[in-house]
Short mmCIF file of C-alpha atoms in Angstrom, two decimals:
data_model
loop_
_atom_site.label_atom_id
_atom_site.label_comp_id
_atom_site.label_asym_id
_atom_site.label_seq_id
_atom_site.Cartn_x
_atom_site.Cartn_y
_atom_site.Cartn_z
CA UNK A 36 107.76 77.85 104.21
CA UNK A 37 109.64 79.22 106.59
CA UNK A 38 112.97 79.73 105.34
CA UNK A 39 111.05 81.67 102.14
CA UNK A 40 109.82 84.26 104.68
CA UNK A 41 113.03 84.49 106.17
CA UNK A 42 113.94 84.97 102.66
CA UNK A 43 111.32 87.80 102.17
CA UNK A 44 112.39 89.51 105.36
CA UNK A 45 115.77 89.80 104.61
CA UNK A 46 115.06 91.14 101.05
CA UNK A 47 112.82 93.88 101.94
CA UNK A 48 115.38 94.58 104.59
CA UNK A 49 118.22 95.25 101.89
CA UNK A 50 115.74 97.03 99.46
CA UNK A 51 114.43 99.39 103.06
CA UNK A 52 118.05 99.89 103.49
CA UNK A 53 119.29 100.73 99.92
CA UNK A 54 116.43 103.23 99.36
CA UNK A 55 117.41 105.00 103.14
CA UNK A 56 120.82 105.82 101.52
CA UNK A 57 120.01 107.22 98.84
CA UNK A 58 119.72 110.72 98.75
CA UNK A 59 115.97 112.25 99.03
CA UNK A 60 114.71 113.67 95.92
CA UNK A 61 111.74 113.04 93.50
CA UNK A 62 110.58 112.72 90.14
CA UNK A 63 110.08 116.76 90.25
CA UNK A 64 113.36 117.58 91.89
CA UNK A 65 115.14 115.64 89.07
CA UNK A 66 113.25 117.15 86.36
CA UNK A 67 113.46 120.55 87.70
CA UNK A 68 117.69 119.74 88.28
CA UNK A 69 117.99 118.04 84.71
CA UNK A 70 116.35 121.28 82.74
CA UNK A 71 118.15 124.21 84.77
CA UNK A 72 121.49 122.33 84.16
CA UNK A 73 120.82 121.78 80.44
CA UNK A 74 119.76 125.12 79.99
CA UNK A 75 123.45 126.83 81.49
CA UNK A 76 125.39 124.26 80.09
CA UNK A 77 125.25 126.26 76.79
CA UNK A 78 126.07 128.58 75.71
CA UNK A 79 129.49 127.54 78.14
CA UNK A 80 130.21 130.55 81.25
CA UNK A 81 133.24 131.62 81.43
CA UNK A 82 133.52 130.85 85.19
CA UNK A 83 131.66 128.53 87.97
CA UNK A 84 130.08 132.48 89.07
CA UNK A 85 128.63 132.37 85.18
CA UNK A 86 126.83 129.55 85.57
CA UNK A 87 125.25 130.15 89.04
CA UNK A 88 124.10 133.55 87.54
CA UNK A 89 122.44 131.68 84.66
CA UNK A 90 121.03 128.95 86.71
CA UNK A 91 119.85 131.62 89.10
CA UNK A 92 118.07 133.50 86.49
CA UNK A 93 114.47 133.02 86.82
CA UNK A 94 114.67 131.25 89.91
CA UNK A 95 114.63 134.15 92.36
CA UNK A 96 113.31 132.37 95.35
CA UNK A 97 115.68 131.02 97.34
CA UNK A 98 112.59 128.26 99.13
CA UNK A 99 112.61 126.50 96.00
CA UNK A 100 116.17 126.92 94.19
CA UNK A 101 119.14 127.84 95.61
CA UNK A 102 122.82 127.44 94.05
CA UNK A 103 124.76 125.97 97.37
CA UNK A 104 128.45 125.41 96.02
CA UNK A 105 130.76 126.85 93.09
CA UNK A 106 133.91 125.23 91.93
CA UNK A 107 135.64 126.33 88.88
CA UNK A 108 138.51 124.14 87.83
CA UNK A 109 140.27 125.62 84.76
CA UNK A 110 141.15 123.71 82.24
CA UNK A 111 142.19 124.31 77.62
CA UNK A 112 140.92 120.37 77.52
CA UNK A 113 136.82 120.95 75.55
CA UNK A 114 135.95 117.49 77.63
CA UNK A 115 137.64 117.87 81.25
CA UNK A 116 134.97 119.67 84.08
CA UNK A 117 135.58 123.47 83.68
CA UNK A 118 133.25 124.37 86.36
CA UNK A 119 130.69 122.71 89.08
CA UNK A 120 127.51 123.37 90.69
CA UNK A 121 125.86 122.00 94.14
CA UNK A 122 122.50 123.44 93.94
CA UNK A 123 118.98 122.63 96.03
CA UNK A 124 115.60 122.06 94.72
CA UNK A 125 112.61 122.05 97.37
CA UNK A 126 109.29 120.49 96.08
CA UNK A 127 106.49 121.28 98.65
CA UNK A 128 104.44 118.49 97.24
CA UNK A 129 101.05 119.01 98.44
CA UNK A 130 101.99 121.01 101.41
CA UNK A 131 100.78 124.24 99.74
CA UNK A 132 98.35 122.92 97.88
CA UNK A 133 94.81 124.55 98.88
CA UNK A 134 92.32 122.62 96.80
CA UNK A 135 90.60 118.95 96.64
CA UNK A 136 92.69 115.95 96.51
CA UNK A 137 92.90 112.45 96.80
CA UNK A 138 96.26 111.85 98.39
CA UNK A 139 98.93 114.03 100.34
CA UNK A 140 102.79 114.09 99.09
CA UNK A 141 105.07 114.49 101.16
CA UNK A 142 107.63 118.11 100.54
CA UNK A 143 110.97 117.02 99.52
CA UNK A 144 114.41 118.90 99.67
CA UNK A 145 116.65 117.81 97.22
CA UNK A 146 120.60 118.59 96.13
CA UNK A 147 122.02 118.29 93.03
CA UNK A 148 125.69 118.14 91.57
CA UNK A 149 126.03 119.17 87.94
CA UNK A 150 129.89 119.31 86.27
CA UNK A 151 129.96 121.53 82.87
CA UNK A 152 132.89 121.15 80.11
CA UNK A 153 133.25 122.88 77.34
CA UNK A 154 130.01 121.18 75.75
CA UNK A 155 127.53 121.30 78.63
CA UNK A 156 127.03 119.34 81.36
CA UNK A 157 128.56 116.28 81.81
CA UNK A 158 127.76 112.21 81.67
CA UNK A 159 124.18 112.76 82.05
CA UNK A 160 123.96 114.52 85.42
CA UNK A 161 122.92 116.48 87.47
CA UNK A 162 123.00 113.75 89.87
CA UNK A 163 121.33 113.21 93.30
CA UNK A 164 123.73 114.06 96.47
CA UNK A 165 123.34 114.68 100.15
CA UNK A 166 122.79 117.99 100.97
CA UNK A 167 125.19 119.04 102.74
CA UNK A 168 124.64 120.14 106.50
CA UNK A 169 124.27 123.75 107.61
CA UNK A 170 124.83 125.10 103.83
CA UNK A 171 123.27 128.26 103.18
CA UNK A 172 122.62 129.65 99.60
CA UNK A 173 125.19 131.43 97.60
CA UNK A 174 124.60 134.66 95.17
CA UNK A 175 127.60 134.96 92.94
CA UNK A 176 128.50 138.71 92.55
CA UNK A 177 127.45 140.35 89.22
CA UNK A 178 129.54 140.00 85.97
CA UNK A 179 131.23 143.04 85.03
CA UNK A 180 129.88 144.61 81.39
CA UNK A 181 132.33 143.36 78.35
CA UNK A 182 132.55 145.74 75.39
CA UNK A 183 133.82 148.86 73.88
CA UNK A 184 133.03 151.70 75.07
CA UNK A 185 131.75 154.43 72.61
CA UNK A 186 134.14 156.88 73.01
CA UNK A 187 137.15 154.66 72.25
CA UNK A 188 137.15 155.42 68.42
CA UNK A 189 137.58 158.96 68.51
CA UNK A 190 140.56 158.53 71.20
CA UNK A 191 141.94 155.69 68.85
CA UNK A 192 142.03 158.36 65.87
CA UNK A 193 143.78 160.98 68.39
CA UNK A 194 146.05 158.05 69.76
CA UNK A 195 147.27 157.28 66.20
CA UNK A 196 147.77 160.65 64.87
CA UNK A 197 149.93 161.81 67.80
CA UNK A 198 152.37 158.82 67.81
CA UNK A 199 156.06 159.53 66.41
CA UNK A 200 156.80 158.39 62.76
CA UNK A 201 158.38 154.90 63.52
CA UNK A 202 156.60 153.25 66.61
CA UNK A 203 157.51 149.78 68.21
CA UNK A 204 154.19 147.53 68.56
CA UNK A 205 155.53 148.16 72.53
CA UNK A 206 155.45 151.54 72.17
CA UNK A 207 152.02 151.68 70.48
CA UNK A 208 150.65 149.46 73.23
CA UNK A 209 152.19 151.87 75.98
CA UNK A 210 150.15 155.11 74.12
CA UNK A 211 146.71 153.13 74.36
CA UNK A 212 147.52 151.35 77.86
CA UNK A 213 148.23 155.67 79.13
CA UNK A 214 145.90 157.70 77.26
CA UNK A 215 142.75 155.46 76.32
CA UNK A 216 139.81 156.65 78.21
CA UNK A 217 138.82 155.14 82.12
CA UNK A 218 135.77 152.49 81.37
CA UNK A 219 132.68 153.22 82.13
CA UNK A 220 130.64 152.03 85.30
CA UNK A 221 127.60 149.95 84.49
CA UNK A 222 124.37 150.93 86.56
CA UNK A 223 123.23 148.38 86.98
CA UNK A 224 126.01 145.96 88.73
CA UNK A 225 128.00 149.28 89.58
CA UNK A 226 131.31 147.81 88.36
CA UNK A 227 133.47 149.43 85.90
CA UNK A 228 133.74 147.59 82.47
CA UNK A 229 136.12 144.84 82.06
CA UNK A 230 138.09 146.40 80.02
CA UNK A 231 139.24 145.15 76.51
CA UNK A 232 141.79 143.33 74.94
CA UNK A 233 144.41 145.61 72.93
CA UNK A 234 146.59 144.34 69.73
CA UNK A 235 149.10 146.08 68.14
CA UNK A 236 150.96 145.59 64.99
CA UNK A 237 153.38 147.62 62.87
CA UNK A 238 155.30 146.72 59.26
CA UNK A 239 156.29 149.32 56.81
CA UNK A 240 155.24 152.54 58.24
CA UNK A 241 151.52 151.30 59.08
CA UNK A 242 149.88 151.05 62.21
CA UNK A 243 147.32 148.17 62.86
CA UNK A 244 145.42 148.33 66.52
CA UNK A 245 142.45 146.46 67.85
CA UNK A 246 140.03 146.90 71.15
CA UNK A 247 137.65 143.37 71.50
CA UNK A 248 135.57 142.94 74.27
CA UNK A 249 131.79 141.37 74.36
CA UNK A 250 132.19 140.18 70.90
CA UNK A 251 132.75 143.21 69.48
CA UNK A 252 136.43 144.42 67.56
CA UNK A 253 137.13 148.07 67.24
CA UNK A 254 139.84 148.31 64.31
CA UNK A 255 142.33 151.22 63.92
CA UNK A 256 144.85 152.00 61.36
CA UNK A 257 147.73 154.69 60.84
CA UNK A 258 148.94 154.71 57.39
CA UNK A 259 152.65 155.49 56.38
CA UNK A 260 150.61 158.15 53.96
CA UNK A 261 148.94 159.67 57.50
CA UNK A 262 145.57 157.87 57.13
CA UNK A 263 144.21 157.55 60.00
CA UNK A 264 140.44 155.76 60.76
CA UNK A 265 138.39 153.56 63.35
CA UNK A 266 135.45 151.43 62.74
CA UNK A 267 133.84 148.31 63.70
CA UNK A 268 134.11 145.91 61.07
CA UNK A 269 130.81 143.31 60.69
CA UNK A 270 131.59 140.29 63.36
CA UNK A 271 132.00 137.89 60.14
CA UNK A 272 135.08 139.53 59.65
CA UNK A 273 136.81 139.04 62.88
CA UNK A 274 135.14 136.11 64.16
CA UNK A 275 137.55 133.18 65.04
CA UNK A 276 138.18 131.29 61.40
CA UNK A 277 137.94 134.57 59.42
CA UNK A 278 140.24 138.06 59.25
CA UNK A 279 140.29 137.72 62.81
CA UNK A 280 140.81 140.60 65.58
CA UNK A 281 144.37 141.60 65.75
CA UNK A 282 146.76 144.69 64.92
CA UNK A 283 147.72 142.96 62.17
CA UNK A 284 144.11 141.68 60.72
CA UNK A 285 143.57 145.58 61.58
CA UNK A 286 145.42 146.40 58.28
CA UNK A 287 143.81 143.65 56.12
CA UNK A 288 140.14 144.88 57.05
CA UNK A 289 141.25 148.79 55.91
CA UNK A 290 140.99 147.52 52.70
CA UNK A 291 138.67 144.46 52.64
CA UNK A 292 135.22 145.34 51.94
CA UNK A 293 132.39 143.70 53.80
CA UNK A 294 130.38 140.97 52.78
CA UNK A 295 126.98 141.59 50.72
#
């Protein structure tokens, strides 16, 4: 009899001192962890900023949920970590709670580590961590506006019309790079645009230029006849696996029609 309670001792001294390492958190803290981190995980940011944004959104007090680390880590491999997240969840339990009840809960301040590839977040985490001491919440600065700004087709058409008769791709480049106008500033973040991604492509006389940004493609053409237009053509055109978004694709939309 006695060496079974010696036994027993010893047991719940190994289970008291597995459960006092593991890091605090609750059946709340995990759930709240487990849906913010599936909810950025997709559509994928482009950064370890983009996802704090998005895991900040909607979770505006910093008591309850507060983003704590960012690490990007860059990689062209869909299933490597892109990005990670050490972020806090507090669940005051019954601390704030004002009515009847039977039992108290204790608060609990949990931290979370979620990693993010290309398809979301990764082997099943978040998972539980110890917060680390002294850390203080981050805000990620805002993310600068992506798109083409409204004015650029009219200064595409003037761009074209004024180049010389046989332009390099280079040179065409050089003429939008100078004389394209400054972006705009957002008012909101107070950051200028990012600005867009130019193409340029010439064959035979004809001039093929594209501005993408936010999704959207602005298409210009100069035609060895002195054509010259700019228009957006419908995303299922340039989307990745159709015409595409490129000087060259530039010259195939002129005279593809869209889709019905």
């Amino acid at each position: 009899m006695k060496f079974w309670g010696i036994a027993l001792l010893l047991l719940a001294l190994v289970v008291t001192a597995f459960f006092a390492g593991q890091p605090d958190g609750n059946s709340a803290t995990d759930k709240k962890a487990r849906e913010v981190a599936e909810r950025i995980g997709y559509p994928r940011g482009t950064d370890g900023n983009a996802y704090a944004r998005s895991a900040l959104y909607g979770n505006t007090d910093q008591k309850y949920f507060a983003v704590l680390e960012i690490t990007d880590s860059p990689t062209a491999d869909p299933q490597k970590v892109r990005a990670s997240l050490l972020f806090r969840v507090f669940d005051p339990g019954t601390s704030e709670s004002t009515g009847f009840r039977l039992w108290d809960e204790d608060p609990v301040t949990a931290c979370y580590r979620a990693d993010f590839n290309h398809y979301g977040v990764t082997d099943g985490g978040p998972d539980r961590v110890r917060c680390p001491a002294d850390a203080r919440p981050i805000v990620p600065p805002p993310a600068q506006r992506t798109g083409v700004p409204e004015n650029y087709p009219e200064a595409f058409k003037t761009i074209l019309t004024a180049l010389p008769p046989t332009p390099t791709a280079d040179e065409v480049l050089a003429e939008l790079r100078a004389k394209l106008p400054p972006m705009p500033v957002d008012p909101e973040s107070k950051l200028p645009w990012k600005e867009p991604r130019l193409d340029a492509f010439v064959k035979d006389g004809n001039v093929g230029v594209v501005a993408a940004g936010g999704g959207d493609c602005l298409n210009g053409v100069r035609l060895a006849n002195g054509t010259v237009e700019a228009w957006h053509p419908p995303r299922v055109q340039t989307q990745p696996g159709e015409i595409g978004c490129s000087g060259q694709s530039a010259l195939v939309l002129y005279t593809t029609p869209p889709p019905h």
